[in-house]
Amino acid sequence: MSNWTELAGQTASALLGTLAGGVISVRVARWQTSRAIAAQTELATAQQAAGITLARQQWERQRSAEAAQRLLERVADLYAWLPSLPDLSMDTPLLSVSAREQCAGALASLRHGMQTDLFSIQDAAVRDRYRTLVRLAFDVGWRGVGGGNRDRQIRDVRGYLRYVQLTLEAVVDDAVPPTHTAPPCLDRQGDEGWVPPQVPWHWHDPADSS
């Protein structure tokens, strides 16, 4: 009888060990599965967030590029009529009335761009350069700042206008913009016009009016 009792005890112990091992295995498997699911969920969330961030960055770049292109058109319009810029504040223009009106319209368009398209550009330095160009043009055209050297005034504004053009083109091309440089002081001595420190090669081309 004792043999049967001993055998039954051994069998029960083995059974209990098996059951305990099975429970532990199930728990371990569940824990591993939970960790795997959590890791996959975390990875998917991170990938989704990265995708949203990338999409937003691409959208912002596209929006900035489109706005910069529109501003380039406004800047080009003013460039075409710069010779009439100092005439705007004169009672009797030196050049034609038509040229004066065209220049005034281009200058108004430039300022309007500062109030609309400029807000779509993310780079604060680009926005500041454009605003500086508007201020310089209005200082010469309407406020008479630095009067007395009409030819140099035009070269000053034209030089900074080209600097802003290069900056906006960099936004369109998603490239590095020209390095920062202080704008021209309109009320100064001398006849030499202002140019940025980094002058593109085509500025020296005889075919370029600058």
PDB file of N, CA and C in Angstrom, residues 147-183:
ATOM      1  N   GLY A 147      18.706 112.228 -50.307  1.00  0.00           N
ATOM      2  CA  GLY A 147      18.565 112.974 -51.550  1.00  0.00           C
ATOM      3  C   GLY A 147      19.839 113.714 -51.913  1.00  0.00           C
ATOM      4  N   GLY A 148      19.995 113.990 -53.195  1.00  0.00           N
ATOM      5  CA  GLY A 148      21.170 114.714 -53.643  1.00  0.00           C
ATOM      6  C   GLY A 148      22.141 113.857 -54.430  1.00  0.00           C
ATOM      7  N   ASN A 149      21.979 112.552 -54.392  1.00  0.00           N
ATOM      8  CA  ASN A 149      22.845 111.665 -55.167  1.00  0.00           C
ATOM      9  C   ASN A 149      21.943 110.616 -55.836  1.00  0.00           C
ATOM     10  N   ARG A 150      21.221 111.085 -56.803  1.00  0.00           N
ATOM     11  CA  ARG A 150      20.177 110.279 -57.424  1.00  0.00           C
ATOM     12  C   ARG A 150      20.708 108.987 -58.042  1.00  0.00           C
ATOM     13  N   ASP A 151      21.817 109.066 -58.766  1.00  0.00           N
ATOM     14  CA  ASP A 151      22.364 107.883 -59.428  1.00  0.00           C
ATOM     15  C   ASP A 151      22.802 106.830 -58.414  1.00  0.00           C
ATOM     16  N   ARG A 152      23.451 107.290 -57.326  1.00  0.00           N
ATOM     17  CA  ARG A 152      23.890 106.315 -56.335  1.00  0.00           C
ATOM     18  C   ARG A 152      22.702 105.699 -55.601  1.00  0.00           C
ATOM     19  N   GLN A 153      21.656 106.481 -55.380  1.00  0.00           N
ATOM     20  CA  GLN A 153      20.441 105.944 -54.759  1.00  0.00           C
ATOM     21  C   GLN A 153      19.917 104.752 -55.550  1.00  0.00           C
ATOM     22  N   ILE A 154      19.861 104.911 -56.847  1.00  0.00           N
ATOM     23  CA  ILE A 154      19.361 103.832 -57.692  1.00  0.00           C
ATOM     24  C   ILE A 154      20.272 102.612 -57.577  1.00  0.00           C
ATOM     25  N   ARG A 155      21.591 102.839 -57.580  1.00  0.00           N
ATOM     26  CA  ARG A 155      22.518 101.712 -57.456  1.00  0.00           C
ATOM     27  C   ARG A 155      22.397 101.041 -56.092  1.00  0.00           C
ATOM     28  N   ASP A 156      22.184 101.830 -55.054  1.00  0.00           N
ATOM     29  CA  ASP A 156      22.009 101.254 -53.712  1.00  0.00           C
ATOM     30  C   ASP A 156      20.793 100.338 -53.660  1.00  0.00           C
ATOM     31  N   VAL A 157      19.670 100.851 -54.127  1.00  0.00           N
ATOM     32  CA  VAL A 157      18.439 100.056 -54.085  1.00  0.00           C
ATOM     33  C   VAL A 157      18.545  98.871 -55.030  1.00  0.00           C
ATOM     34  N   ARG A 158      19.138  99.092 -56.200  1.00  0.00           N
ATOM     35  CA  ARG A 158      19.283  97.993 -57.155  1.00  0.00           C
ATOM     36  C   ARG A 158      20.181  96.886 -56.586  1.00  0.00           C
ATOM     37  N   GLY A 159      21.272  97.281 -55.934  1.00  0.00           N
ATOM     38  CA  GLY A 159      22.156  96.281 -55.338  1.00  0.00           C
ATOM     39  C   GLY A 159      21.454  95.465 -54.277  1.00  0.00           C
ATOM     40  N   TYR A 160      20.707  96.138 -53.412  1.00  0.00           N
ATOM     41  CA  TYR A 160      20.014  95.385 -52.360  1.00  0.00           C
ATOM     42  C   TYR A 160      18.850  94.582 -52.943  1.00  0.00           C
ATOM     43  N   LEU A 161      18.237  95.116 -53.985  1.00  0.00           N
ATOM     44  CA  LEU A 161      17.168  94.360 -54.653  1.00  0.00           C
ATOM     45  C   LEU A 161      17.711  93.058 -55.226  1.00  0.00           C
ATOM     46  N   ARG A 162      18.873  93.108 -55.846  1.00  0.00           N
ATOM     47  CA  ARG A 162      19.444  91.886 -56.390  1.00  0.00           C
ATOM     48  C   ARG A 162      19.808  90.913 -55.262  1.00  0.00           C
ATOM     49  N   TYR A 163      20.261  91.455 -54.150  1.00  0.00           N
ATOM     50  CA  TYR A 163      20.564  90.633 -52.975  1.00  0.00           C
ATOM     51  C   TYR A 163      19.306  89.906 -52.490  1.00  0.00           C
ATOM     52  N   VAL A 164      18.185  90.602 -52.492  1.00  0.00           N
ATOM     53  CA  VAL A 164      16.915  89.983 -52.098  1.00  0.00           C
ATOM     54  C   VAL A 164      16.472  88.971 -53.146  1.00  0.00           C
ATOM     55  N   GLN A 165      16.712  89.277 -54.409  1.00  0.00           N
ATOM     56  CA  GLN A 165      16.394  88.309 -55.457  1.00  0.00           C
ATOM     57  C   GLN A 165      17.135  86.992 -55.230  1.00  0.00           C
ATOM     58  N   LEU A 166      18.423  87.078 -54.965  1.00  0.00           N
ATOM     59  CA  LEU A 166      19.214  85.868 -54.721  1.00  0.00           C
ATOM     60  C   LEU A 166      18.700  85.118 -53.500  1.00  0.00           C
ATOM     61  N   THR A 167      18.269  85.855 -52.494  1.00  0.00           N
ATOM     62  CA  THR A 167      17.733  85.230 -51.286  1.00  0.00           C
ATOM     63  C   THR A 167      16.439  84.486 -51.592  1.00  0.00           C
ATOM     64  N   LEU A 168      15.551  85.116 -52.341  1.00  0.00           N
ATOM     65  CA  LEU A 168      14.281  84.477 -52.691  1.00  0.00           C
ATOM     66  C   LEU A 168      14.499  83.284 -53.623  1.00  0.00           C
ATOM     67  N   GLU A 169      15.444  83.400 -54.537  1.00  0.00           N
ATOM     68  CA  GLU A 169      15.750  82.274 -55.418  1.00  0.00           C
ATOM     69  C   GLU A 169      16.251  81.077 -54.620  1.00  0.00           C
ATOM     70  N   ALA A 170      17.005  81.333 -53.562  1.00  0.00           N
ATOM     71  CA  ALA A 170      17.470  80.243 -52.698  1.00  0.00           C
ATOM     72  C   ALA A 170      16.297  79.551 -52.018  1.00  0.00           C
ATOM     73  N   VAL A 171      15.276  80.314 -51.660  1.00  0.00           N
ATOM     74  CA  VAL A 171      14.076  79.716 -51.060  1.00  0.00           C
ATOM     75  C   VAL A 171      13.376  78.834 -52.087  1.00  0.00           C
ATOM     76  N   VAL A 172      13.251  79.316 -53.304  1.00  0.00           N
ATOM     77  CA  VAL A 172      12.603  78.543 -54.366  1.00  0.00           C
ATOM     78  C   VAL A 172      13.354  77.242 -54.621  1.00  0.00           C
ATOM     79  N   ASP A 173      14.679  77.311 -54.644  1.00  0.00           N
ATOM     80  CA  ASP A 173      15.515  76.145 -54.948  1.00  0.00           C
ATOM     81  C   ASP A 173      15.845  75.303 -53.718  1.00  0.00           C
ATOM     82  N   ASP A 174      15.352  75.723 -52.541  1.00  0.00           N
ATOM     83  CA  ASP A 174      15.670  75.036 -51.283  1.00  0.00           C
ATOM     84  C   ASP A 174      17.180  74.949 -51.105  1.00  0.00           C
ATOM     85  N   ALA A 175      17.846  76.074 -51.343  1.00  0.00           N
ATOM     86  CA  ALA A 175      19.299  76.155 -51.260  1.00  0.00           C
ATOM     87  C   ALA A 175      19.702  77.097 -50.121  1.00  0.00           C
ATOM     88  N   VAL A 176      21.001  77.189 -49.900  1.00  0.00           N
ATOM     89  CA  VAL A 176      21.513  78.070 -48.851  1.00  0.00           C
ATOM     90  C   VAL A 176      21.458  79.520 -49.350  1.00  0.00           C
ATOM     91  N   PRO A 177      20.800  80.422 -48.620  1.00  0.00           N
ATOM     92  CA  PRO A 177      20.713  81.810 -49.069  1.00  0.00           C
ATOM     93  C   PRO A 177      22.033  82.545 -48.894  1.00  0.00           C
ATOM     94  N   PRO A 178      22.196  83.695 -49.517  1.00  0.00           N
ATOM     95  CA  PRO A 178      23.414  84.483 -49.320  1.00  0.00           C
ATOM     96  C   PRO A 178      23.604  84.835 -47.845  1.00  0.00           C
ATOM     97  N   THR A 179      24.854  85.005 -47.445  1.00  0.00           N
ATOM     98  CA  THR A 179      25.133  85.344 -46.063  1.00  0.00           C
ATOM     99  C   THR A 179      24.570  86.717 -45.724  1.00  0.00           C
ATOM    100  N   HIS A 180      24.280  86.907 -44.440  1.00  0.00           N
ATOM    101  CA  HIS A 180      23.702  88.173 -44.005  1.00  0.00           C
ATOM    102  C   HIS A 180      24.708  89.303 -44.155  1.00  0.00           C
ATOM    103  N   THR A 181      24.215  90.451 -44.586  1.00  0.00           N
ATOM    104  CA  THR A 181      25.039  91.649 -44.672  1.00  0.00           C
ATOM    105  C   THR A 181      24.164  92.860 -44.404  1.00  0.00           C
ATOM    106  N   ALA A 182      24.746  93.893 -43.835  1.00  0.00           N
ATOM    107  CA  ALA A 182      23.983  95.092 -43.496  1.00  0.00           C
ATOM    108  C   ALA A 182      23.532  95.803 -44.770  1.00  0.00           C
ATOM    109  N   PRO A 183      22.336  96.372 -44.778  1.00  0.00           N
ATOM    110  CA  PRO A 183      21.846  97.085 -45.963  1.00  0.00           C
ATOM    111  C   PRO A 183      22.583  98.409 -46.146  1.00  0.00           C
TER     112      PRO A 183
END
